[in-house]
mmCIF file of C-alpha atoms and ligand atoms in Angstrom:
data_model
loop_
_atom_site.group_PDB
_atom_site.id
_atom_site.type_symbol
_atom_site.label_atom_id
_atom_site.label_comp_id
_atom_site.label_asym_id
_atom_site.label_seq_id
_atom_site.Cartn_x
_atom_site.Cartn_y
_atom_site.Cartn_z
ATOM 1 C CA MET A 1 6.009 -4.654 14.313
ATOM 2 C CA GLY A 2 3.427 -3.466 16.774
ATOM 3 C CA PRO A 3 -0.319 -3.611 17.213
ATOM 4 C CA GLN A 4 -2.665 -1.424 15.179
ATOM 5 C CA GLY A 5 -2.598 2.078 16.617
ATOM 6 C CA ALA A 6 0.925 1.791 18.050
ATOM 7 C CA GLY A 7 2.178 4.366 15.536
ATOM 8 C CA LYS A 8 4.039 2.079 13.121
ATOM 9 C CA GLY A 9 3.065 4.007 10.004
ATOM 10 C CA THR A 10 4.021 7.389 11.446
ATOM 11 C CA GLN A 11 7.364 6.209 12.788
ATOM 12 C CA ALA A 12 8.205 4.130 9.704
ATOM 13 C CA ALA A 13 7.707 7.191 7.480
ATOM 14 C CA ARG A 14 9.910 9.345 9.716
ATOM 15 C CA LEU A 15 12.667 6.771 9.902
ATOM 16 C CA ALA A 16 12.529 6.184 6.157
ATOM 17 C CA ASP A 17 12.979 9.912 5.602
ATOM 18 C CA ARG A 18 16.041 10.006 7.811
ATOM 19 C CA LEU A 19 17.611 6.936 6.265
ATOM 20 C CA GLY A 20 16.715 7.820 2.686
ATOM 21 C CA VAL A 21 15.004 4.489 2.058
ATOM 22 C CA PRO A 22 11.364 3.714 1.200
ATOM 23 C CA ALA A 23 8.845 2.809 3.902
ATOM 24 C CA ILE A 24 6.885 -0.100 2.491
ATOM 25 C CA SER A 25 3.509 -0.552 4.166
ATOM 26 C CA THR A 26 1.488 -3.548 3.024
ATOM 27 C CA GLY A 27 -1.645 -1.900 4.449
ATOM 28 C CA ASP A 28 -0.982 1.245 2.352
ATOM 29 C CA ILE A 29 -0.428 -0.825 -0.792
ATOM 30 C CA PHE A 30 -3.725 -2.639 -0.222
ATOM 31 C CA ARG A 31 -5.538 0.658 0.426
ATOM 32 C CA ALA A 32 -4.099 2.218 -2.748
ATOM 33 C CA ASN A 33 -5.266 -0.783 -4.780
ATOM 34 C CA ILE A 34 -8.718 -0.723 -3.212
ATOM 35 C CA LYS A 35 -9.011 2.984 -4.023
ATOM 36 C CA GLY A 36 -7.757 2.395 -7.571
ATOM 37 C CA GLY A 37 -10.253 -0.429 -8.121
ATOM 38 C CA THR A 38 -7.601 -2.940 -9.235
ATOM 39 C CA ASP A 39 -8.092 -6.735 -9.150
ATOM 40 C CA LEU A 40 -5.778 -6.895 -6.150
ATOM 41 C CA GLY A 41 -7.846 -4.187 -4.464
ATOM 42 C CA ARG A 42 -11.124 -6.029 -5.025
ATOM 43 C CA LEU A 43 -9.650 -9.197 -3.594
ATOM 44 C CA ALA A 44 -8.049 -7.451 -0.601
ATOM 45 C CA GLN A 45 -11.128 -5.460 0.336
ATOM 46 C CA GLU A 46 -13.107 -8.535 1.373
ATOM 47 C CA TYR A 47 -10.497 -9.176 4.036
ATOM 48 C CA THR A 48 -9.321 -5.714 5.082
ATOM 49 C CA ALA A 49 -12.847 -4.442 5.741
ATOM 50 C CA GLN A 50 -13.385 -7.281 8.248
ATOM 51 C CA GLY A 51 -9.984 -6.812 9.870
ATOM 52 C CA GLU A 52 -8.863 -10.230 8.571
ATOM 53 C CA LEU A 53 -5.455 -10.875 7.055
ATOM 54 C CA VAL A 54 -5.315 -10.933 3.261
ATOM 55 C CA PRO A 55 -4.225 -14.478 2.166
ATOM 56 C CA ASP A 56 -0.492 -15.078 2.355
ATOM 57 C CA SER A 57 -0.163 -16.050 -1.303
ATOM 58 C CA VAL A 58 -1.406 -12.601 -2.361
ATOM 59 C CA THR A 59 0.504 -10.645 0.273
ATOM 60 C CA ASN A 60 3.797 -12.479 -0.226
ATOM 61 C CA ASP A 61 3.775 -11.996 -4.021
ATOM 62 C CA MET A 62 3.070 -8.316 -3.538
ATOM 63 C CA VAL A 63 5.976 -7.896 -1.091
ATOM 64 C CA ARG A 64 8.343 -9.883 -3.331
ATOM 65 C CA ASP A 65 7.570 -7.588 -6.267
ATOM 66 C CA ARG A 66 7.852 -4.436 -4.184
ATOM 67 C CA LEU A 67 11.209 -5.355 -2.634
ATOM 68 C CA ALA A 68 12.640 -6.100 -6.066
ATOM 69 C CA GLN A 69 12.018 -2.526 -7.212
ATOM 70 C CA ALA A 70 15.031 -0.277 -7.723
ATOM 71 C CA ASP A 71 14.284 2.167 -4.892
ATOM 72 C CA ALA A 72 14.571 -0.638 -2.329
ATOM 73 C CA ALA A 73 18.015 -1.751 -3.489
ATOM 74 C CA GLU A 74 19.863 0.250 -0.819
ATOM 75 C CA GLY A 75 17.454 -0.594 1.972
ATOM 76 C CA PHE A 76 13.836 -0.377 3.059
ATOM 77 C CA ILE A 77 11.587 -0.332 6.080
ATOM 78 C CA LEU A 78 8.763 -2.854 6.162
ATOM 79 C CA ASP A 79 5.631 -1.731 7.977
ATOM 80 C CA GLY A 80 2.956 -4.326 8.656
ATOM 81 C CA TYR A 81 4.819 -7.320 7.229
ATOM 82 C CA PRO A 82 5.478 -10.057 8.252
ATOM 83 C CA ARG A 83 2.352 -10.674 10.326
ATOM 84 C CA ASN A 84 2.334 -14.459 10.751
ATOM 85 C CA ALA A 85 4.837 -17.317 10.888
ATOM 86 C CA ALA A 86 4.413 -18.250 7.215
ATOM 87 C CA GLN A 87 5.221 -14.669 6.191
ATOM 88 C CA VAL A 88 8.412 -14.779 8.290
ATOM 89 C CA THR A 89 9.561 -17.842 6.348
ATOM 90 C CA GLU A 90 8.599 -16.237 3.050
ATOM 91 C CA LEU A 91 10.414 -13.011 3.919
ATOM 92 C CA ASP A 92 13.565 -14.987 4.721
ATOM 93 C CA GLU A 93 13.382 -16.527 1.249
ATOM 94 C CA ILE A 94 12.664 -13.228 -0.490
ATOM 95 C CA LEU A 95 15.617 -11.558 1.223
ATOM 96 C CA ALA A 96 17.947 -14.490 0.562
ATOM 97 C CA ALA A 97 17.028 -14.348 -3.140
ATOM 98 C CA LEU A 98 17.809 -10.625 -3.154
ATOM 99 C CA GLY A 99 21.103 -11.242 -1.335
ATOM 100 C CA THR A 100 20.142 -9.084 1.624
ATOM 101 C CA ARG A 101 18.991 -9.464 5.236
ATOM 102 C CA LEU A 102 17.213 -7.611 8.020
ATOM 103 C CA ASP A 103 19.331 -5.273 10.172
ATOM 104 C CA ALA A 104 16.731 -5.045 12.922
ATOM 105 C CA VAL A 105 13.127 -5.758 13.816
ATOM 106 C CA VAL A 106 11.437 -3.013 15.801
ATOM 107 C CA GLU A 107 8.506 -3.726 18.069
ATOM 108 C CA LEU A 108 6.512 -0.635 19.055
ATOM 109 C CA THR A 109 4.612 -1.425 22.235
ATOM 110 C CA ALA A 110 1.407 0.013 23.714
ATOM 111 C CA GLU A 111 -1.406 -1.213 25.966
ATOM 112 C CA ARG A 112 -4.736 -2.291 24.470
ATOM 113 C CA ASP A 113 -6.703 0.543 26.162
ATOM 114 C CA GLU A 114 -4.408 3.176 24.669
ATOM 115 C CA LEU A 115 -4.596 1.504 21.243
ATOM 116 C CA LEU A 116 -8.395 1.370 21.336
ATOM 117 C CA ALA A 117 -8.556 5.068 22.220
ATOM 118 C CA ARG A 118 -6.168 5.989 19.363
ATOM 119 C CA LEU A 119 -7.987 3.801 16.835
ATOM 120 C CA ARG A 120 -11.396 5.217 17.756
ATOM 121 C CA ASN A 121 -9.964 8.680 17.325
ATOM 122 C CA ARG A 122 -8.433 7.759 13.951
ATOM 123 C CA ALA A 123 -11.790 6.320 12.877
ATOM 124 C CA GLN A 124 -13.321 9.774 13.320
ATOM 125 C CA VAL A 125 -10.458 11.634 11.639
ATOM 126 C CA GLU A 126 -9.674 9.326 8.678
ATOM 127 C CA GLY A 127 -12.826 7.272 8.253
ATOM 128 C CA ARG A 128 -10.996 4.046 7.357
ATOM 129 C CA ASP A 129 -13.497 1.291 6.672
ATOM 130 C CA ASP A 130 -11.585 -1.119 8.911
ATOM 131 C CA ASP A 131 -11.703 1.200 11.917
ATOM 132 C CA THR A 132 -15.149 -0.077 12.955
ATOM 133 C CA GLU A 133 -15.398 -1.490 16.498
ATOM 134 C CA GLU A 134 -15.652 -5.076 15.188
ATOM 135 C CA ALA A 135 -12.740 -4.790 12.764
ATOM 136 C CA ILE A 136 -10.564 -3.020 15.351
ATOM 137 C CA ALA A 137 -11.168 -5.780 17.902
ATOM 138 C CA ARG A 138 -10.485 -8.459 15.274
ATOM 139 C CA ARG A 139 -7.224 -6.797 14.172
ATOM 140 C CA LEU A 140 -5.962 -6.503 17.749
ATOM 141 C CA ASP A 141 -6.838 -10.168 18.398
ATOM 142 C CA ILE A 142 -5.034 -11.301 15.241
ATOM 143 C CA TYR A 143 -2.029 -9.236 16.279
ATOM 144 C CA ALA A 144 -1.949 -10.844 19.738
ATOM 145 C CA GLU A 145 -2.470 -14.370 18.398
ATOM 146 C CA GLN A 146 -0.417 -14.435 15.209
ATOM 147 C CA THR A 147 1.931 -11.468 15.050
ATOM 148 C CA ALA A 148 3.157 -10.746 18.594
ATOM 149 C CA PRO A 149 4.646 -14.271 18.957
ATOM 150 C CA LEU A 150 6.927 -13.559 15.963
ATOM 151 C CA THR A 151 8.907 -11.108 18.074
ATOM 152 C CA THR A 152 10.178 -14.080 20.108
ATOM 153 C CA ALA A 153 11.630 -15.658 16.980
ATOM 154 C CA TYR A 154 13.295 -12.394 15.939
ATOM 155 C CA GLY A 155 14.502 -11.912 19.535
ATOM 156 C CA GLU A 156 16.233 -15.301 19.332
ATOM 157 C CA ARG A 157 17.946 -14.156 16.154
ATOM 158 C CA GLY A 158 19.241 -11.099 18.036
ATOM 159 C CA LEU A 159 17.306 -8.706 15.781
ATOM 160 C CA LEU A 160 14.592 -7.422 18.105
ATOM 161 C CA VAL A 161 14.603 -3.803 19.296
ATOM 162 C CA ARG A 162 11.664 -3.002 21.591
ATOM 163 C CA VAL A 163 10.512 0.627 21.789
ATOM 164 C CA ASP A 164 7.812 2.104 24.047
ATOM 165 C CA GLY A 165 5.167 3.573 21.710
ATOM 166 C CA ILE A 166 3.516 5.761 24.351
ATOM 167 C CA GLY A 167 4.369 9.462 24.368
ATOM 168 C CA GLU A 168 4.788 12.390 22.005
ATOM 169 C CA ILE A 169 5.524 11.496 18.381
ATOM 170 C CA ASP A 170 8.921 13.295 18.431
ATOM 171 C CA GLU A 171 9.877 11.625 21.660
ATOM 172 C CA ILE A 172 9.126 8.184 20.216
ATOM 173 C CA THR A 173 11.124 8.958 17.062
ATOM 174 C CA ALA A 174 14.082 9.915 19.271
ATOM 175 C CA ARG A 175 13.736 6.683 21.280
ATOM 176 C CA LEU A 176 13.534 4.694 18.073
ATOM 177 C CA THR A 177 16.605 6.267 16.468
ATOM 178 C CA ASP A 178 18.637 5.816 19.663
ATOM 179 C CA ALA A 179 17.546 2.209 20.020
ATOM 180 C CA LEU A 180 18.389 1.453 16.382
ATOM 181 C CA ALA A 181 21.770 3.190 16.310
ATOM 182 C CA PRO A 182 23.787 0.053 17.174
ATOM 183 C CA ALA A 183 21.970 -2.075 14.572
ATOM 184 C CA LEU A 184 22.313 0.542 11.828
ATOM 185 C CA GLY A 185 25.944 1.260 12.635
HETATM 186 P P1 AMP B 1 -2.557 -1.948 8.350
HETATM 187 O O1 AMP B 1 -2.725 -0.610 7.735
HETATM 188 O O2 AMP B 1 -1.126 -2.382 8.464
HETATM 189 O O3 AMP B 1 -3.281 -2.080 9.674
HETATM 190 O O4 AMP B 1 -3.223 -3.009 7.360
HETATM 191 C C1 AMP B 1 -4.597 -2.884 7.007
HETATM 192 C C2 AMP B 1 -5.120 -4.242 6.563
HETATM 193 O O5 AMP B 1 -4.403 -4.697 5.399
HETATM 194 C C3 AMP B 1 -4.979 -5.371 7.571
HETATM 195 O O6 AMP B 1 -6.011 -5.384 8.541
HETATM 196 C C4 AMP B 1 -5.034 -6.598 6.663
HETATM 197 O O7 AMP B 1 -6.362 -6.847 6.225
HETATM 198 C C5 AMP B 1 -4.250 -6.104 5.449
HETATM 199 N N1 AMP B 1 -2.806 -6.405 5.619
HETATM 200 C C6 AMP B 1 -1.800 -5.520 5.810
HETATM 201 N N2 AMP B 1 -0.627 -6.143 5.932
HETATM 202 C C7 AMP B 1 -0.875 -7.480 5.819
HETATM 203 C C8 AMP B 1 -0.085 -8.651 5.889
HETATM 204 N N3 AMP B 1 1.238 -8.587 6.117
HETATM 205 N N4 AMP B 1 -0.713 -9.837 5.714
HETATM 206 C C9 AMP B 1 -2.036 -9.914 5.488
HETATM 207 N N5 AMP B 1 -2.854 -8.860 5.441
HETATM 208 C C10 AMP B 1 -2.282 -7.640 5.610
#
């Protein structure tokens, strides 16, 4: 977990590489479908372009299907899911049905000013259609209102690992691996 621009995608990919498990990013799956012009992509685009969450029914089905695929059988890293309380409940059910559970929930932290600077920079480099000023502000607000509170629930379950997302990419990866070592045994 972590607000947009905290570096979730970058760190999830690095960690996945080290652990030999897939990094599953709901945002990436939506973007691939939008690019491919699928039905899911057409539906998702209305929401992603505005910085709104795609409806839970669509997102949850997509995650359930993805986690049931063979490459996730030995483990996975979720990036960008769950993002609201209903998705937390759904994820619990998906994992119970698969006979597995979360080892840890990582929260990458960063201040809003730093995030805005990174996202504006990414807008110039990558040209994502949801990196407009309006969509960026909306995504950060949704994170603060709906997603950040979920860390409390995971904290109460003893799963939360908080990592400072400010610094060099390598330095953050090192912090992350150290912080996760106890949970990953
Ligand atoms: P991201 O790349 O994680 O910032 O996701 C890009 C966009 O995809 C978000 O702004 C949402 O519109 C959509 N999205 C990604 N993950 C979710 C999710 N868990 N629930 C609903 N919408 C999502």
